[in-house]
CSV table of C-alpha atoms in Angstrom, one decimal:
chain,number,residue,atom,x,y,z
A,1,UNK,CA,0.0,0.0,0.0
A,2,UNK,CA,1.5,3.4,-0.9
A,3,UNK,CA,1.6,6.2,1.5
A,4,UNK,CA,-0.1,9.5,0.7
A,5,UNK,CA,2.4,12.3,0.2
A,6,UNK,CA,1.7,16.0,0.0
A,7,UNK,CA,3.5,16.4,-3.3
A,8,UNK,CA,3.1,14.4,-6.5
A,9,UNK,CA,5.7,11.9,-7.4
A,10,UNK,CA,5.1,12.5,-11.1
A,11,UNK,CA,6.2,16.1,-11.0
A,12,UNK,CA,9.7,17.2,-11.3
A,13,UNK,CA,11.2,18.1,-7.9
A,14,UNK,CA,12.4,21.7,-7.6
A,15,UNK,CA,13.0,24.6,-5.2
A,16,UNK,CA,9.7,26.3,-6.2
A,17,UNK,CA,7.7,23.2,-5.5
A,18,UNK,CA,9.6,22.7,-2.2
A,19,UNK,CA,9.0,26.2,-1.0
A,20,UNK,CA,5.3,25.9,-1.8
A,21,UNK,CA,5.0,23.1,0.8
A,22,UNK,CA,2.3,24.1,3.2
A,23,UNK,CA,3.7,25.5,6.4
A,24,UNK,CA,7.3,25.5,5.3
A,25,UNK,CA,8.0,29.2,5.7
A,26,UNK,CA,6.7,29.1,9.3
A,27,UNK,CA,9.8,27.2,10.3
A,28,UNK,CA,12.3,28.2,7.6
A,29,UNK,CA,12.5,31.9,8.4
A,30,UNK,CA,12.9,31.5,12.2
A,31,UNK,CA,15.1,28.5,11.6
A,32,UNK,CA,17.5,30.6,9.5
A,33,UNK,CA,17.6,33.3,12.2
A,34,UNK,CA,18.2,30.7,14.9
A,35,UNK,CA,21.0,28.9,13.2
A,36,UNK,CA,22.9,32.1,12.3
A,37,UNK,CA,24.6,32.4,15.7
A,38,UNK,CA,26.2,28.9,15.3
A,39,UNK,CA,28.4,30.2,12.5
A,40,UNK,CA,29.4,33.2,14.7
A,41,UNK,CA,30.4,31.2,17.8
A,42,UNK,CA,33.9,29.9,17.0
A,43,UNK,CA,35.3,33.0,15.4
A,44,UNK,CA,33.8,35.2,18.2
A,45,UNK,CA,35.6,33.1,20.9
A,46,UNK,CA,38.9,33.1,19.0
A,47,UNK,CA,38.8,36.9,18.6
A,48,UNK,CA,37.8,37.6,22.2
A,49,UNK,CA,40.2,35.2,23.9
A,50,UNK,CA,43.1,36.3,21.6
A,51,UNK,CA,42.4,39.9,22.6
A,52,UNK,CA,42.3,39.2,26.3
A,53,UNK,CA,45.3,36.7,26.4
A,54,UNK,CA,47.4,37.8,23.4
A,55,UNK,CA,47.7,34.1,22.4
A,56,UNK,CA,46.2,32.5,19.3
A,57,UNK,CA,47.1,29.2,20.9
A,58,UNK,CA,44.8,29.9,23.9
A,59,UNK,CA,42.1,31.2,21.7
A,60,UNK,CA,42.2,28.2,19.4
A,61,UNK,CA,42.2,25.9,22.4
A,62,UNK,CA,39.1,27.6,23.8
A,63,UNK,CA,37.3,27.3,20.5
A,64,UNK,CA,38.4,23.6,20.2
A,65,UNK,CA,36.9,22.9,23.6
A,66,UNK,CA,33.6,24.4,22.5
A,67,UNK,CA,33.6,22.4,19.2
A,68,UNK,CA,34.4,19.1,20.8
A,69,UNK,CA,31.8,19.7,23.5
A,70,UNK,CA,29.2,20.4,20.9
A,71,UNK,CA,30.1,17.3,18.9
A,72,UNK,CA,29.8,15.1,21.9
A,73,UNK,CA,26.6,16.5,23.3
A,74,UNK,CA,24.7,17.2,20.0
A,75,UNK,CA,23.5,13.6,19.5
A,76,UNK,CA,22.0,13.6,23.0
A,77,UNK,CA,20.2,16.8,22.3
A,78,UNK,CA,18.8,15.2,19.1
A,79,UNK,CA,17.7,12.1,21.0
A,80,UNK,CA,15.9,14.2,23.7
A,81,UNK,CA,14.2,16.2,20.9
A,82,UNK,CA,13.0,12.9,19.3
A,83,UNK,CA,11.8,11.6,22.6
A,84,UNK,CA,10.2,14.7,24.2
A,85,UNK,CA,9.7,17.1,21.3
A,86,UNK,CA,11.9,19.9,19.9
A,87,UNK,CA,10.2,22.6,21.9
A,88,UNK,CA,10.9,20.9,25.2
A,89,UNK,CA,14.6,20.7,24.4
A,90,UNK,CA,15.0,24.1,22.8
A,91,UNK,CA,13.4,26.3,25.5
A,92,UNK,CA,15.9,25.3,28.3
A,93,UNK,CA,18.7,24.8,25.8
A,94,UNK,CA,18.7,28.4,24.5
A,95,UNK,CA,18.6,29.7,28.0
A,96,UNK,CA,21.6,27.6,29.1
A,97,UNK,CA,23.6,28.6,26.0
A,98,UNK,CA,22.9,32.3,26.4
A,99,UNK,CA,23.9,32.2,30.1
A,100,UNK,CA,27.0,30.1,29.3
A,101,UNK,CA,28.1,32.3,26.5
A,102,UNK,CA,27.7,35.5,28.6
A,103,UNK,CA,29.6,33.8,31.4
A,104,UNK,CA,32.5,32.9,29.1
A,105,UNK,CA,32.5,36.5,27.9
A,106,UNK,CA,32.7,37.9,31.4
A,107,UNK,CA,35.5,35.5,32.4
A,108,UNK,CA,37.6,36.4,29.4
A,109,UNK,CA,37.1,40.2,30.0
A,110,UNK,CA,38.0,39.7,33.7
A,111,UNK,CA,41.3,38.1,32.8
A,112,UNK,CA,40.2,34.9,34.6
A,113,UNK,CA,42.5,31.9,34.5
A,114,UNK,CA,42.4,30.0,31.3
A,115,UNK,CA,41.0,26.9,32.9
A,116,UNK,CA,38.0,28.9,34.0
A,117,UNK,CA,37.4,30.0,30.4
A,118,UNK,CA,37.7,26.4,29.2
A,119,UNK,CA,35.2,25.4,31.9
A,120,UNK,CA,32.7,27.9,30.6
A,121,UNK,CA,33.4,26.8,27.0
A,122,UNK,CA,32.1,23.3,27.8
A,123,UNK,CA,28.5,24.2,28.6
A,124,UNK,CA,28.6,26.8,25.8
A,125,UNK,CA,29.4,24.2,23.2
A,126,UNK,CA,27.2,21.5,24.8
A,127,UNK,CA,24.1,23.7,24.7
A,128,UNK,CA,24.4,24.9,21.1
A,129,UNK,CA,20.8,24.6,19.7
A,130,UNK,CA,20.7,22.0,16.9
A,131,UNK,CA,18.5,24.0,14.7
A,132,UNK,CA,19.8,22.6,11.4
A,133,UNK,CA,19.0,19.0,12.3
A,134,UNK,CA,15.6,20.1,13.7
A,135,UNK,CA,14.7,21.8,10.4
A,136,UNK,CA,15.7,18.7,8.5
A,137,UNK,CA,13.5,16.6,10.8
A,138,UNK,CA,10.6,18.9,10.0
A,139,UNK,CA,11.2,18.6,6.3
A,140,UNK,CA,11.1,14.8,6.9
A,141,UNK,CA,7.7,15.1,8.4
A,142,UNK,CA,6.4,17.3,5.6
A,143,UNK,CA,7.9,15.3,2.7
A,144,UNK,CA,7.8,11.7,3.9
A,145,UNK,CA,8.2,9.5,0.8
A,146,UNK,CA,8.4,12.4,-1.6
A,147,UNK,CA,11.1,12.9,-4.2
A,148,UNK,CA,11.4,16.4,-2.8
A,149,UNK,CA,13.5,15.1,0.1
A,150,UNK,CA,16.7,15.4,-2.0
A,151,UNK,CA,15.7,18.9,-2.9
A,152,UNK,CA,15.1,19.7,0.8
A,153,UNK,CA,18.5,18.3,1.7
A,154,UNK,CA,20.1,20.4,-1.0
A,155,UNK,CA,18.3,23.5,0.2
A,156,UNK,CA,19.5,22.9,3.8
A,157,UNK,CA,23.0,22.4,2.6
A,158,UNK,CA,23.0,25.7,0.7
A,159,UNK,CA,21.4,27.4,3.8
A,160,UNK,CA,24.2,26.1,6.0
A,161,UNK,CA,26.8,27.4,3.6
A,162,UNK,CA,25.2,30.8,3.4
A,163,UNK,CA,25.1,30.8,7.2
A,164,UNK,CA,28.8,30.1,7.3
A,165,UNK,CA,29.5,32.9,4.9
A,166,UNK,CA,27.4,35.6,6.7
A,167,UNK,CA,28.1,34.5,10.3
A,168,UNK,CA,31.9,34.9,10.4
A,169,UNK,CA,31.8,38.1,8.5
A,170,UNK,CA,29.3,39.6,11.0
A,171,UNK,CA,31.2,38.3,14.0
A,172,UNK,CA,34.5,39.7,12.7
A,173,UNK,CA,33.0,43.1,12.0
A,174,UNK,CA,31.5,43.3,15.4
A,175,UNK,CA,34.7,42.2,17.2
A,176,UNK,CA,36.9,44.5,15.3
A,177,UNK,CA,34.8,47.6,14.8
A,178,UNK,CA,32.7,47.6,17.9
A,179,UNK,CA,34.3,45.6,20.8
A,180,UNK,CA,36.1,42.3,21.1
A,181,UNK,CA,33.2,41.0,23.1
A,182,UNK,CA,30.5,42.2,20.8
A,183,UNK,CA,30.6,39.1,18.6
A,184,UNK,CA,29.9,36.7,21.4
A,185,UNK,CA,27.3,38.9,23.1
A,186,UNK,CA,25.5,39.2,19.8
A,187,UNK,CA,25.7,35.5,19.3
A,188,UNK,CA,24.1,34.8,22.7
A,189,UNK,CA,21.3,37.4,22.0
A,190,UNK,CA,20.5,36.0,18.6
A,191,UNK,CA,20.5,32.4,19.9
A,192,UNK,CA,18.0,33.4,22.6
A,193,UNK,CA,15.6,35.4,20.3
A,194,UNK,CA,16.0,33.1,17.2
A,195,UNK,CA,15.7,29.9,19.3
A,196,UNK,CA,12.5,31.1,21.1
A,197,UNK,CA,10.9,32.1,17.8
A,198,UNK,CA,11.8,28.7,16.2
A,199,UNK,CA,10.5,26.8,19.3
A,200,UNK,CA,7.2,28.7,19.0
A,201,UNK,CA,6.4,27.0,15.7
A,202,UNK,CA,4.7,24.0,17.4
A,203,UNK,CA,2.5,23.0,14.4
A,204,UNK,CA,5.4,21.9,12.2
A,205,UNK,CA,7.6,20.0,14.7
A,206,UNK,CA,7.6,16.2,14.5
A,207,UNK,CA,4.9,14.8,16.7
A,208,UNK,CA,6.0,12.7,19.6
A,209,UNK,CA,3.9,9.5,19.5
A,210,UNK,CA,2.1,8.3,22.5
A,211,UNK,CA,1.5,4.7,21.4
A,212,UNK,CA,3.7,1.7,21.9
A,213,UNK,CA,4.8,1.6,18.3
A,214,UNK,CA,6.1,5.1,18.4
A,215,UNK,CA,7.9,4.5,21.6
A,216,UNK,CA,9.6,1.5,20.1
A,217,UNK,CA,11.1,3.8,17.5
A,218,UNK,CA,13.0,5.7,20.1
A,219,UNK,CA,16.1,3.6,19.6
A,220,UNK,CA,19.6,5.0,19.4
A,221,UNK,CA,20.1,6.3,15.9
A,222,UNK,CA,23.7,5.1,16.0
A,223,UNK,CA,22.6,1.5,16.3
A,224,UNK,CA,21.5,1.7,12.7
A,225,UNK,CA,24.5,0.4,10.8
A,226,UNK,CA,24.0,2.9,7.9
A,227,UNK,CA,24.2,5.8,10.3
A,228,UNK,CA,27.6,4.6,11.5
A,229,UNK,CA,28.9,4.4,8.0
A,230,UNK,CA,27.5,7.9,7.2
A,231,UNK,CA,29.2,9.2,10.4
A,232,UNK,CA,32.6,8.0,9.1
A,233,UNK,CA,31.9,9.7,5.7
A,234,UNK,CA,31.0,12.9,7.5
A,235,UNK,CA,34.2,12.8,9.6
A,236,UNK,CA,36.1,12.7,6.3
A,237,UNK,CA,34.1,15.8,5.1
A,238,UNK,CA,35.0,17.5,8.4
A,239,UNK,CA,38.7,16.8,7.6
A,240,UNK,CA,38.3,18.8,4.4
A,241,UNK,CA,36.9,21.8,6.1
A,242,UNK,CA,39.5,21.8,8.9
A,243,UNK,CA,42.4,21.0,6.6
A,244,UNK,CA,41.4,23.7,4.1
A,245,UNK,CA,41.1,26.4,6.8
A,246,UNK,CA,44.5,25.9,8.3
A,247,UNK,CA,46.4,25.1,5.1
A,248,UNK,CA,45.0,28.0,3.1
A,249,UNK,CA,45.9,30.4,5.9
A,250,UNK,CA,49.4,29.0,6.0
A,251,UNK,CA,49.8,29.1,2.2
A,252,UNK,CA,48.7,32.7,1.9
A,253,UNK,CA,51.0,33.8,4.7
A,254,UNK,CA,53.9,31.9,3.2
A,255,UNK,CA,53.6,33.9,0.0
A,256,UNK,CA,53.2,37.2,1.9
A,257,UNK,CA,49.5,37.7,0.9
A,258,UNK,CA,47.5,36.8,4.0
A,259,UNK,CA,44.5,38.8,2.7
A,260,UNK,CA,44.0,36.2,0.0
A,261,UNK,CA,43.0,33.6,2.6
A,262,UNK,CA,39.4,34.9,2.6
A,263,UNK,CA,39.3,34.9,-1.2
A,264,UNK,CA,40.5,31.3,-1.5
A,265,UNK,CA,38.3,29.9,1.2
A,266,UNK,CA,35.4,31.9,-0.2
A,267,UNK,CA,36.0,30.2,-3.5
A,268,UNK,CA,35.9,26.9,-1.8
A,269,UNK,CA,32.6,27.8,-0.1
A,270,UNK,CA,31.2,29.2,-3.4
A,271,UNK,CA,31.8,25.9,-5.1
A,272,UNK,CA,30.0,24.1,-2.3
A,273,UNK,CA,27.0,26.4,-2.6
A,274,UNK,CA,26.8,26.2,-6.4
A,275,UNK,CA,26.9,22.4,-6.5
A,276,UNK,CA,24.4,22.3,-3.7
A,277,UNK,CA,21.9,24.4,-5.7
A,278,UNK,CA,22.5,22.2,-8.7
A,279,UNK,CA,22.0,19.0,-6.8
A,280,UNK,CA,18.6,20.2,-5.6
A,281,UNK,CA,17.5,21.1,-9.1
A,282,UNK,CA,18.2,17.6,-10.6
A,283,UNK,CA,15.7,14.9,-10.8
A,284,UNK,CA,18.0,12.0,-9.8
A,285,UNK,CA,17.4,8.5,-11.2
A,286,UNK,CA,20.4,6.8,-9.6
A,287,UNK,CA,20.0,5.3,-6.1
A,288,UNK,CA,21.4,7.6,-3.4
A,289,UNK,CA,23.7,4.8,-2.2
A,290,UNK,CA,25.4,4.7,-5.5
A,291,UNK,CA,25.5,8.6,-5.8
A,292,UNK,CA,27.2,8.8,-2.4
A,293,UNK,CA,30.0,6.3,-3.3
A,294,UNK,CA,30.6,8.0,-6.7
A,295,UNK,CA,30.4,11.5,-5.3
A,296,UNK,CA,32.7,10.7,-2.4
A,297,UNK,CA,35.2,9.1,-4.9
A,298,UNK,CA,35.2,12.4,-6.8
A,299,UNK,CA,35.8,14.3,-3.5
A,300,UNK,CA,38.8,12.1,-2.5
A,301,UNK,CA,40.2,12.5,-6.0
A,302,UNK,CA,39.9,16.3,-6.0
A,303,UNK,CA,41.4,16.5,-2.5
A,304,UNK,CA,44.4,14.4,-3.6
A,305,UNK,CA,45.7,17.2,-5.7
A,306,UNK,CA,45.7,20.0,-3.1
A,307,UNK,CA,49.1,19.2,-1.6
A,308,UNK,CA,50.8,19.6,-4.9
A,309,UNK,CA,49.3,23.0,-5.7
A,310,UNK,CA,51.9,25.8,-5.4
A,311,UNK,CA,50.3,28.7,-7.1
A,312,UNK,CA,47.3,30.9,-6.2
A,313,UNK,CA,45.6,30.2,-9.5
A,314,UNK,CA,45.9,26.4,-9.3
A,315,UNK,CA,44.8,26.4,-5.6
A,316,UNK,CA,41.8,28.6,-6.5
A,317,UNK,CA,40.7,26.1,-9.1
A,318,UNK,CA,41.3,23.1,-7.0
A,319,UNK,CA,39.5,24.7,-4.0
A,320,UNK,CA,36.5,25.4,-6.2
A,321,UNK,CA,36.5,21.8,-7.5
A,322,UNK,CA,36.8,20.4,-3.9
A,323,UNK,CA,34.0,22.6,-2.8
A,324,UNK,CA,31.8,21.4,-5.7
A,325,UNK,CA,32.4,17.8,-4.6
A,326,UNK,CA,31.6,18.4,-0.9
A,327,UNK,CA,27.9,19.4,-1.3
A,328,UNK,CA,26.7,16.3,-3.3
A,329,UNK,CA,28.2,14.0,-0.6
A,330,UNK,CA,26.6,16.0,2.3
A,331,UNK,CA,23.2,16.2,0.5
A,332,UNK,CA,23.1,12.5,-0.4
A,333,UNK,CA,24.1,11.5,3.1
A,334,UNK,CA,21.4,13.5,4.7
A,335,UNK,CA,18.9,12.2,2.2
A,336,UNK,CA,19.7,8.6,3.1
A,337,UNK,CA,18.7,9.2,6.7
A,338,UNK,CA,15.1,9.4,5.7
A,339,UNK,CA,15.1,5.8,4.4
A,340,UNK,CA,17.5,4.4,7.0
A,341,UNK,CA,16.2,5.8,10.3
A,342,UNK,CA,12.7,5.6,11.8
A,343,UNK,CA,11.0,8.9,12.1
A,344,UNK,CA,11.3,8.9,15.9
A,345,UNK,CA,15.1,9.0,15.8
A,346,UNK,CA,15.9,11.2,12.8
A,347,UNK,CA,16.7,14.4,14.7
A,348,UNK,CA,19.3,12.4,16.7
A,349,UNK,CA,20.7,10.9,13.4
A,350,UNK,CA,21.1,14.3,11.9
A,351,UNK,CA,22.9,15.5,15.0
A,352,UNK,CA,25.3,12.6,14.8
A,353,UNK,CA,26.2,13.6,11.3
A,354,UNK,CA,26.6,17.3,12.0
A,355,UNK,CA,28.6,16.4,15.1
A,356,UNK,CA,30.8,14.1,13.0
A,357,UNK,CA,31.6,17.0,10.7
A,358,UNK,CA,32.5,19.2,13.7
A,359,UNK,CA,34.7,16.5,15.2
A,360,UNK,CA,36.4,15.8,12.0
A,361,UNK,CA,37.0,19.5,11.5
A,362,UNK,CA,38.4,19.9,15.1
A,363,UNK,CA,40.8,17.0,14.6
A,364,UNK,CA,41.9,18.2,11.1
A,365,UNK,CA,42.7,21.7,12.4
A,366,UNK,CA,45.0,20.2,15.0
A,367,UNK,CA,46.7,17.7,12.7
A,368,UNK,CA,47.1,20.1,9.8
A,369,UNK,CA,48.5,22.8,12.1
A,370,UNK,CA,51.2,20.4,13.3
A,371,UNK,CA,52.0,19.3,9.8
A,372,UNK,CA,52.4,22.9,8.7
A,373,UNK,CA,54.7,23.7,11.6
A,374,UNK,CA,56.9,20.6,11.4
A,375,UNK,CA,57.1,19.8,7.7
A,376,UNK,CA,56.9,21.6,4.4
A,377,UNK,CA,54.4,24.3,3.5
A,378,UNK,CA,51.3,22.7,2.2
A,379,UNK,CA,51.8,19.5,4.2
A,380,UNK,CA,48.4,20.3,5.9
A,381,UNK,CA,46.7,19.5,2.7
A,382,UNK,CA,47.5,15.9,3.3
A,383,UNK,CA,44.8,15.9,6.0
A,384,UNK,CA,41.8,16.3,3.5
A,385,UNK,CA,43.5,13.6,1.3
A,386,UNK,CA,43.9,11.1,4.1
A,387,UNK,CA,40.5,11.8,5.7
A,388,UNK,CA,38.5,11.4,2.5
A,389,UNK,CA,40.6,8.4,1.4
A,390,UNK,CA,40.0,6.5,4.6
A,391,UNK,CA,36.3,7.4,4.6
A,392,UNK,CA,36.0,6.3,0.9
A,393,UNK,CA,37.4,2.9,1.7
A,394,UNK,CA,34.9,2.5,4.6
A,395,UNK,CA,32.0,3.6,2.3
A,396,UNK,CA,33.0,1.1,-0.4
A,397,UNK,CA,33.5,-1.8,2.0
A,398,UNK,CA,30.3,-1.2,3.9
A,399,UNK,CA,28.1,0.3,1.2
A,400,UNK,CA,25.6,-2.6,1.6
A,401,UNK,CA,24.7,-1.1,5.1
A,402,UNK,CA,23.3,1.9,3.4
A,403,UNK,CA,20.5,-0.1,1.8
A,404,UNK,CA,17.2,0.4,3.7
A,405,UNK,CA,15.8,-2.8,5.0
A,406,UNK,CA,12.1,-3.3,4.6
A,407,UNK,CA,10.3,-2.6,7.8
A,408,UNK,CA,6.7,-1.9,8.8
A,409,UNK,CA,6.2,1.8,9.7
A,410,UNK,CA,3.4,4.1,10.5
A,411,UNK,CA,2.9,6.9,8.0
A,412,UNK,CA,0.6,9.8,8.8
A,413,UNK,CA,-2.0,10.6,6.2
A,414,UNK,CA,-1.2,14.3,5.7
A,415,UNK,CA,-0.9,16.6,8.6
A,416,UNK,CA,-3.1,16.7,11.6
A,417,UNK,CA,-4.9,14.1,13.6
A,418,UNK,CA,-6.2,11.7,10.9
A,419,UNK,CA,-5.7,8.1,11.5
A,420,UNK,CA,-2.3,6.6,10.6
A,421,UNK,CA,-2.0,3.9,7.9
A,422,UNK,CA,0.4,1.0,8.3
A,423,UNK,CA,2.7,0.5,5.3
A,424,UNK,CA,4.4,-2.9,4.9
């Protein structure tokens, strides 16, 4: 028996059709506002702590503590949201994050011991609202079984990239033109306001089931073999982000043009955005499992050439190519969650993947920095090569785990309180 879906499967999926989904704008606009602070957090901490301590090492360590804390606690936030509802998690979460961020700011400005700043960085990272995964979970409710799921995944990927273009620029401008603490204070304020506005959209959040079947779906998302494979793939993608950040900065400084760092990384991000837009506009016929393996192979191949690039022009082209290969892998991975994971555990699954990217990025920044310091200029580019190569081997070896196994599931007929239909 086929489930009823809000959009027709015969029509070509596209952004126009996606954005006409009933109720989508009620969570998209506040969701964009609420996820903006996330992109401001790391750079705001770095700029504030560097100003108060005079040490980039201390600033980077404080930001790393925040990132690792977020990566470790994000899946538990997602699990609680699946179990008790997004609103129940968001309301206390944004309050804790706001207070923790302001405490970190006050400690840094008061020249408190570095261990105290690190201690405040832990709850600041742990309480970061997982708005992106929550928005993706809401799309999953709206589009269950629809070909528009790939378009929604692409749309969210582009939104994430736009956030990470605007957020750091805003934070840097505030910290340099207003006050070193302005970035972190603004981040805390935007988190509070945006998070509360997003939490207020109760009608579009996934419904927490009250029956026994729904409770049975509250299993750990990481117990799904396919989610573990995807987490490894996303760790590799995180190694690309982290390795590119450090290595591009080292390269531009080595040639005496540090200002080019923003241009080179912006080109990389632009490639990511453009390919993400294209992915959402294509009506794919190939299975997502196959697309992921092929796309990830292209990413590993593109990353393999970075370490040999010794000119700005060549590195610009390779950076654009690597960026164009990142988005398809991210989008396909997020799309696979819809078929692999029961609805009652999807928010947690999405947070495992975003946490894997953050963890891979944190590790890559550390390793790439050590390679740049200890070996030749450009050695940090070996990190994206190694990370994606290892992840590709894992994907190829365990690709069968990305196939969704048939299972009975309950699919709601539309939106509201109509009776569910069991789909075998």
